[in-house]
Each structure stands twice: as structure tokens, then as C-alpha cells.
Amino acid sequence: MTMRERFYDLARQALERDERVAVVTAEIGTDAIGPHARHFNVGIREQLMIGVAAGLALEGYRPVAHSYTPFLVERPYEQVKLDLGHQGLGAVLVSTGASYDAARAGRTHQAPEDVAALAALPGWTIHVPGHPDEVERLFARALATDDRVYIRLTEEENVARVDGDGVVVLRRGSADAPFVLAVGPTLSETLKATADLDATVAYTATVRPLDGDTLRAEAGGDVVLVEPYLAGTSTAEVAAALFDRPTRICSLGVPLAEFRRYGAPAEHRAAHGLDAAGIRSSIERFLATRRRGG
């Protein structure tokens, strides 16, 4: 079961079990979630979808809004900022498509900027799960609060779930080894890239707020950040956690550039340097600058 399929199953269950939950869609996922008195399909009107979610929150419901990433975050950004944020209302936004899952549909369906855009607004918790099992845990936690929560789903997934909250250390290297932090679905490729490298490898599915306490406890002088969206999105968060230490940060992710070819998700991942070979090459170049004193 993919993350998206798991979410639809969880949404159906939530509607049946919790009278507070309401789901708002815009012609995406509507049939999969199915008919229900508290499932509102507003048609291809994503700005209205967020407005309806805000109205439901005002009436005491826990609204869940769902669409493809660019239609959920970028197109109704003003409504997310004002209808939800400015009014102090909570909602759960669940996207699908991630940065380039729908690459065959062209640039209209790609949104590597989404996490950076939402992180520019105050009060958002942002989850980037790397496995369908993690979706279940994060979605349940989001429904139990009245916070503003974004859950970013993708067709890419790690070979296994990671249990634990915040930054979870999976492998420790020597005292001087670089600290490699993989976000969400980048973990499997990151583990391949560092299999024979002296490195501490950690994982997180939550980037806002970022677990700065574990970073401070585990990271040394070099940090490699691997994110499945716009490169550098969480660099400032890492730097803030380690503000009083001399730290070099290598930020890997989708570059700020236009990729006009369609292709498959795996081809985009490789083009962005987020496959195992690309991650390894970037880490080696980064560590070589230290050896040269650069």
C-alpha cells in the first residue's frame, strides 16, 4: 500500500470514528475517500478548499484538506496564510505528488518549493514521512491536535519505517565523522551512499520543528543535509541548532532551477543528485574541501 492509499484508508476510518473530522477535497482523491456527510468535494477550486477548511475549523471541526502538492500549497497560498494562519485556525493539509512524482504531467504538477513556502508561515508543523507506516502515526497525531499541520506524501518510500520521533540516529561513525541527516524518502538512497563511509547517519520525518536537541548532541563539525525538496530548505534550522559551533553544512536537495524534461521520478531523482551515486559524489566533494583546507 502506497502512502497515498494508506492516507485514503485512514481518512475513511477517521470520518467514521471521529465526529470532529471533516475532509475537503478538490476533485483529487474524492472517489477513493468515498461519500460521507463530512466529506466535501468543492471541485477544481483549491482556494475555496482552504476557505471551506477554515470555516469548518471555526465551527469546531478538525478539517483535513487534500490535493496534489502545487494545488494544495502554491495555488491557495494566500488562503493558507490568511484564512488559516492569520485567523489562528488549525487544519491538516495532506499533499500527494511531492517534488516530482507526477513528472510526466509536467511542471504544473511539481512543487519542490512547498516545504520552504509553508515554513515561511508561522506555526506550521511539517511532516515528511518516508514510509506508509509513518503516515499512520503522523496523521493520527495531527488529528489529535488543533494545530496547523502539513503532511507531505510521496510515491517514493524507504525500504522500512523508522520508529521514533525527531532526529533518530541509525548508525554512528567516529568522533570526527560527518553527520548525515536524511529527510523522509531520501533515507534508503542515503544509506546506500554512505554504506562504506565513516559517517553518523540519522533520519527525521519532521522538519518543522526540527529536533535541534538531538542535532546538538550528535552532530560534529560537518553536517550533510539530504532533503527531497528544494535544496537548503532546512539549512538555517540546522545552523540555528548549532549556532555556537564552527559548522560546515552541505545541503542536498532539488536545485533551484527549471527542469523542463518530463521523464520518470527516478530520472528526476538522478538529475537532482538525490540517488545513491549523486549523494555519494556530493559528500565526497564536500569532505575533500576539508582535507584541502577549503
Tab-separated table of C-alpha atoms in Angstrom:
chain	number	residue	atom	x	y	z
A	1	MET	CA	0.000	0.000	0.000
A	2	THR	CA	1.423	3.368	-1.016
A	3	MET	CA	1.417	6.411	1.254
A	4	ARG	CA	-1.462	7.849	-0.731
A	5	GLU	CA	-3.529	4.663	-0.472
A	6	ARG	CA	-2.784	4.437	3.240
A	7	PHE	CA	-3.953	8.021	3.724
A	8	TYR	CA	-7.250	7.381	1.918
A	9	ASP	CA	-7.856	4.381	4.151
A	10	LEU	CA	-7.013	6.419	7.248
A	11	ALA	CA	-9.243	9.303	6.131
A	12	ARG	CA	-12.204	6.957	5.679
A	13	GLN	CA	-11.620	5.495	9.120
A	14	ALA	CA	-11.297	8.929	10.710
A	15	LEU	CA	-14.602	10.075	9.222
A	16	GLU	CA	-16.331	7.038	10.693
A	17	ARG	CA	-14.694	7.144	14.113
A	18	ASP	CA	-14.358	10.830	14.906
A	19	GLU	CA	-17.309	13.191	14.523
A	20	ARG	CA	-14.911	16.115	14.710
A	21	VAL	CA	-13.080	15.169	11.485
A	22	ALA	CA	-14.141	16.693	8.156
A	23	VAL	CA	-12.370	16.153	4.828
A	24	VAL	CA	-12.246	18.687	1.991
A	25	THR	CA	-11.075	17.662	-1.484
A	26	ALA	CA	-10.901	19.328	-4.885
A	27	GLU	CA	-11.525	16.508	-7.386
A	28	ILE	CA	-8.429	14.599	-6.237
A	29	GLY	CA	-8.911	11.544	-4.018
A	30	THR	CA	-12.641	12.168	-3.890
A	31	ASP	CA	-13.716	8.718	-5.084
A	32	ALA	CA	-11.031	6.954	-3.049
A	33	ILE	CA	-12.205	8.558	0.184
A	34	GLY	CA	-15.814	7.996	-0.785
A	35	PRO	CA	-19.116	9.672	0.057
A	36	HIS	CA	-19.692	10.872	3.593
A	37	ALA	CA	-21.703	13.659	5.189
A	38	ARG	CA	-18.464	15.340	6.310
A	39	HIS	CA	-16.562	14.858	3.052
A	40	PHE	CA	-16.841	17.975	0.917
A	41	ASN	CA	-15.657	17.990	-2.703
A	42	VAL	CA	-15.521	21.598	-3.886
A	43	GLY	CA	-14.494	20.879	-7.477
A	44	ILE	CA	-11.371	22.356	-9.044
A	45	ARG	CA	-11.382	25.300	-6.640
A	46	GLU	CA	-8.361	24.911	-4.398
A	47	GLN	CA	-8.620	28.398	-2.896
A	48	LEU	CA	-12.190	27.556	-1.884
A	49	MET	CA	-10.996	24.233	-0.455
A	50	ILE	CA	-8.816	26.079	2.078
A	51	GLY	CA	-11.562	28.594	2.792
A	52	VAL	CA	-14.028	25.791	3.496
A	53	ALA	CA	-11.458	24.113	5.752
A	54	ALA	CA	-11.091	27.362	7.696
A	55	GLY	CA	-14.864	27.667	8.034
A	56	LEU	CA	-15.082	24.110	9.328
A	57	ALA	CA	-12.370	24.889	11.882
A	58	LEU	CA	-14.386	27.907	13.045
A	59	GLU	CA	-17.321	25.553	13.637
A	60	GLY	CA	-15.221	23.235	15.804
A	61	TYR	CA	-14.321	20.579	13.251
A	62	ARG	CA	-10.853	19.195	12.583
A	63	PRO	CA	-10.566	19.803	8.824
A	64	VAL	CA	-8.330	17.753	6.542
A	65	ALA	CA	-7.638	19.236	3.086
A	66	HIS	CA	-6.099	17.105	0.357
A	67	SER	CA	-4.763	17.617	-3.156
A	68	TYR	CA	-1.630	17.443	-5.282
A	69	THR	CA	1.225	19.408	-3.765
A	70	PRO	CA	1.148	22.501	-6.023
A	71	PHE	CA	-2.652	22.711	-5.793
A	72	LEU	CA	-2.662	22.409	-2.007
A	73	VAL	CA	0.221	24.748	-1.131
A	74	GLU	CA	1.131	27.025	-4.029
A	75	ARG	CA	-2.193	27.817	-5.709
A	76	PRO	CA	-4.120	28.662	-2.471
A	77	TYR	CA	-1.117	30.090	-0.627
A	78	GLU	CA	-2.874	33.353	0.230
A	79	GLN	CA	-5.789	31.451	1.743
A	80	VAL	CA	-3.399	29.250	3.736
A	81	LYS	CA	-1.699	32.395	5.020
A	82	LEU	CA	-4.848	34.386	5.824
A	83	ASP	CA	-7.815	32.046	6.257
A	84	LEU	CA	-5.862	29.640	8.441
A	85	GLY	CA	-2.724	31.339	9.741
A	86	HIS	CA	-3.881	34.914	10.273
A	87	GLN	CA	-7.091	33.747	11.932
A	88	GLY	CA	-5.203	31.316	14.170
A	89	LEU	CA	-7.112	28.299	12.842
A	90	GLY	CA	-5.844	24.757	12.629
A	91	ALA	CA	-6.115	22.251	9.789
A	92	VAL	CA	-4.318	19.227	8.426
A	93	LEU	CA	-3.070	19.638	4.867
A	94	VAL	CA	-2.137	16.332	3.227
A	95	SER	CA	-0.480	16.547	-0.173
A	96	THR	CA	0.427	13.941	-2.737
A	97	GLY	CA	2.877	14.165	-5.622
A	98	ALA	CA	5.809	15.594	-3.655
A	99	SER	CA	8.513	17.274	-5.771
A	100	TYR	CA	8.388	15.229	-8.969
A	101	ASP	CA	6.194	12.113	-8.546
A	102	ALA	CA	3.921	13.417	-11.300
A	103	ALA	CA	6.819	14.428	-13.552
A	104	ARG	CA	5.033	13.025	-16.605
A	105	ALA	CA	2.323	15.674	-16.117
A	106	GLY	CA	4.887	18.471	-16.423
A	107	ARG	CA	5.848	21.420	-14.251
A	108	THR	CA	2.252	22.162	-13.257
A	109	HIS	CA	2.288	19.054	-11.050
A	110	GLN	CA	5.715	19.567	-9.488
A	111	ALA	CA	6.294	21.535	-6.287
A	112	PRO	CA	9.759	21.188	-4.745
A	113	GLU	CA	9.170	24.632	-3.189
A	114	ASP	CA	6.262	23.557	-0.961
A	115	VAL	CA	8.054	22.981	2.341
A	116	ALA	CA	10.017	26.219	2.036
A	117	ALA	CA	6.798	28.114	1.274
A	118	LEU	CA	4.899	26.732	4.282
A	119	ALA	CA	7.937	27.099	6.531
A	120	ALA	CA	7.817	30.827	5.761
A	121	LEU	CA	4.493	30.983	7.625
A	122	PRO	CA	4.444	30.825	11.431
A	123	GLY	CA	3.015	27.967	13.420
A	124	TRP	CA	3.197	25.072	10.968
A	125	THR	CA	4.282	21.555	11.876
A	126	ILE	CA	5.672	19.877	8.752
A	127	HIS	CA	5.988	16.108	8.392
A	128	VAL	CA	7.749	14.357	5.507
A	129	PRO	CA	7.183	10.632	6.068
A	130	GLY	CA	9.402	8.111	4.353
A	131	HIS	CA	7.156	5.050	4.687
A	132	PRO	CA	3.386	4.367	4.702
A	133	ASP	CA	3.540	3.130	8.303
A	134	GLU	CA	4.877	6.521	9.350
A	135	VAL	CA	1.912	8.208	7.676
A	136	GLU	CA	-0.468	6.423	10.018
A	137	ARG	CA	1.369	7.594	13.131
A	138	LEU	CA	1.798	11.186	11.965
A	139	PHE	CA	-1.781	11.527	10.705
A	140	ALA	CA	-3.222	10.220	13.973
A	141	ARG	CA	-1.091	12.690	15.902
A	142	ALA	CA	-2.203	15.557	13.667
A	143	LEU	CA	-5.892	14.752	14.145
A	144	ALA	CA	-5.488	14.761	17.917
A	145	THR	CA	-4.479	18.442	17.977
A	146	ASP	CA	-5.860	21.745	16.708
A	147	ASP	CA	-2.525	22.774	15.188
A	148	ARG	CA	-1.673	23.645	11.600
A	149	VAL	CA	-0.037	20.501	10.217
A	150	TYR	CA	1.291	19.663	6.772
A	151	ILE	CA	1.914	16.027	5.803
A	152	ARG	CA	3.790	15.550	2.539
A	153	LEU	CA	3.130	12.208	0.825
A	154	THR	CA	5.153	10.703	-2.000
A	155	GLU	CA	5.288	7.604	-4.162
A	156	GLU	CA	8.943	7.198	-3.166
A	157	GLU	CA	9.456	5.310	0.064
A	158	ASN	CA	12.173	3.802	2.187
A	159	VAL	CA	12.562	0.042	2.480
A	160	ALA	CA	11.376	0.146	6.092
A	161	ARG	CA	9.774	2.547	8.510
A	162	VAL	CA	11.754	4.330	11.189
A	163	ASP	CA	10.290	4.325	14.681
A	164	GLY	CA	10.845	7.268	16.966
A	165	ASP	CA	10.230	10.983	16.923
A	166	GLY	CA	12.523	13.834	15.976
A	167	VAL	CA	16.011	13.041	14.729
A	168	VAL	CA	16.738	9.312	15.044
A	169	VAL	CA	20.362	8.169	14.810
A	170	LEU	CA	20.606	4.956	12.804
A	171	ARG	CA	24.381	4.493	12.611
A	172	ARG	CA	27.235	6.172	14.437
A	173	GLY	CA	30.596	6.903	12.953
A	174	SER	CA	33.805	8.052	14.623
A	175	ALA	CA	34.053	11.263	16.639
A	176	ASP	CA	35.184	13.287	13.591
A	177	ALA	CA	32.797	11.671	11.117
A	178	PRO	CA	30.283	13.816	9.237
A	179	PHE	CA	26.704	13.845	10.472
A	180	VAL	CA	24.368	12.914	7.606
A	181	LEU	CA	20.702	13.725	8.146
A	182	ALA	CA	18.259	12.148	5.683
A	183	VAL	CA	14.737	13.545	5.494
A	184	GLY	CA	11.780	11.312	4.678
A	185	PRO	CA	12.093	9.222	1.493
A	186	THR	CA	15.762	10.107	0.935
A	187	LEU	CA	16.880	7.622	3.593
A	188	SER	CA	17.283	4.468	1.504
A	189	GLU	CA	19.451	6.210	-1.091
A	190	THR	CA	21.414	7.940	1.672
A	191	LEU	CA	22.120	4.621	3.394
A	192	LYS	CA	23.366	3.177	0.099
A	193	ALA	CA	25.534	6.232	-0.494
A	194	THR	CA	27.181	6.004	2.946
A	195	ALA	CA	27.338	2.205	3.326
A	196	ASP	CA	31.158	2.089	3.458
A	197	LEU	CA	31.711	5.646	4.684
A	198	ASP	CA	32.730	6.680	8.184
A	199	ALA	CA	29.634	8.738	8.961
A	200	THR	CA	26.903	9.136	11.518
A	201	VAL	CA	23.621	8.668	9.676
A	202	ALA	CA	20.344	9.952	11.119
A	203	TYR	CA	16.767	10.308	9.947
A	204	THR	CA	13.846	12.610	10.513
A	205	ALA	CA	10.294	12.744	9.203
A	206	THR	CA	9.597	16.075	10.908
A	207	VAL	CA	11.378	19.173	9.635
A	208	ARG	CA	9.322	21.826	11.422
A	209	PRO	CA	10.043	21.998	14.217
A	210	LEU	CA	13.426	20.393	13.629
A	211	ASP	CA	14.836	18.406	16.540
A	212	GLY	CA	17.700	20.726	17.465
A	213	ASP	CA	18.450	18.996	20.770
A	214	THR	CA	19.443	15.731	19.102
A	215	LEU	CA	21.387	17.620	16.455
A	216	ARG	CA	23.402	19.342	19.165
A	217	ALA	CA	24.001	16.065	20.965
A	218	GLU	CA	25.065	14.072	17.910
A	219	ALA	CA	26.456	16.365	15.199
A	220	GLY	CA	30.108	17.250	14.930
A	221	GLY	CA	31.744	19.819	12.689
A	222	ASP	CA	30.412	18.651	9.303
A	223	VAL	CA	26.712	18.195	8.553
A	224	VAL	CA	25.225	16.821	5.341
A	225	LEU	CA	21.510	17.514	4.955
A	226	VAL	CA	19.601	15.447	2.371
A	227	GLU	CA	16.071	16.711	1.675
A	228	PRO	CA	13.615	15.581	-1.056
A	229	TYR	CA	12.561	19.131	-1.945
A	230	LEU	CA	14.251	22.492	-2.521
A	231	ALA	CA	17.912	22.281	-1.501
A	232	GLY	CA	18.725	24.325	1.596
A	233	THR	CA	15.172	24.422	2.948
A	234	SER	CA	16.282	23.378	6.448
A	235	THR	CA	19.849	24.661	6.372
A	236	ALA	CA	19.005	27.641	8.580
A	237	GLU	CA	17.334	25.324	11.105
A	238	VAL	CA	20.486	23.209	11.344
A	239	ALA	CA	22.670	26.301	11.633
A	240	ALA	CA	20.448	27.711	14.377
A	241	ALA	CA	20.685	24.493	16.381
A	242	LEU	CA	24.494	24.586	16.135
A	243	PHE	CA	24.840	28.379	16.296
A	244	ASP	CA	27.732	28.377	18.773
A	245	ARG	CA	29.878	25.819	16.930
A	246	PRO	CA	32.082	26.059	13.860
A	247	THR	CA	29.936	24.003	11.477
A	248	ARG	CA	30.113	23.298	7.768
A	249	ILE	CA	26.804	22.340	6.157
A	250	CYS	CA	26.360	20.604	2.826
A	251	SER	CA	22.725	20.943	1.709
A	252	LEU	CA	21.461	18.473	-0.865
A	253	GLY	CA	18.037	18.571	-2.472
A	254	VAL	CA	16.213	19.684	-5.589
A	255	PRO	CA	18.184	22.585	-7.082
A	256	LEU	CA	16.615	25.985	-7.678
A	257	ALA	CA	16.435	25.565	-11.441
A	258	GLU	CA	13.980	24.712	-14.188
A	259	PHE	CA	13.986	21.096	-15.355
A	260	ARG	CA	11.868	21.159	-18.492
A	261	ARG	CA	12.033	17.494	-19.428
A	262	TYR	CA	9.225	15.214	-18.317
A	263	GLY	CA	10.703	11.789	-17.616
A	264	ALA	CA	10.066	9.435	-14.712
A	265	PRO	CA	10.529	10.176	-10.994
A	266	ALA	CA	13.705	8.075	-10.839
A	267	GLU	CA	15.182	10.119	-13.690
A	268	HIS	CA	14.388	13.346	-11.869
A	269	ARG	CA	15.909	11.976	-8.666
A	270	ALA	CA	19.117	11.173	-10.519
A	271	ALA	CA	19.123	14.545	-12.317
A	272	HIS	CA	18.858	16.290	-8.952
A	273	GLY	CA	21.691	14.213	-7.483
A	274	LEU	CA	19.401	12.537	-4.961
A	275	ASP	CA	20.096	8.939	-5.942
A	276	ALA	CA	22.816	6.994	-4.133
A	277	ALA	CA	25.503	7.864	-6.688
A	278	GLY	CA	24.663	11.560	-6.607
A	279	ILE	CA	24.556	11.745	-2.822
A	280	ARG	CA	27.869	9.909	-2.512
A	281	SER	CA	29.530	12.170	-5.064
A	282	SER	CA	28.327	15.304	-3.254
A	283	ILE	CA	29.511	14.026	0.120
A	284	GLU	CA	32.935	13.129	-1.271
A	285	ARG	CA	33.361	16.580	-2.828
A	286	PHE	CA	32.267	18.192	0.428
A	287	LEU	CA	34.710	16.186	2.552
A	288	ALA	CA	37.527	16.800	0.045
A	289	THR	CA	37.287	20.528	0.691
A	290	ARG	CA	38.008	19.899	4.364
A	291	ARG	CA	41.073	17.863	3.508
A	292	ARG	CA	42.282	20.675	1.262
A	293	GLY	CA	41.543	23.214	3.962
A	294	GLY	CA	38.895	24.871	1.801
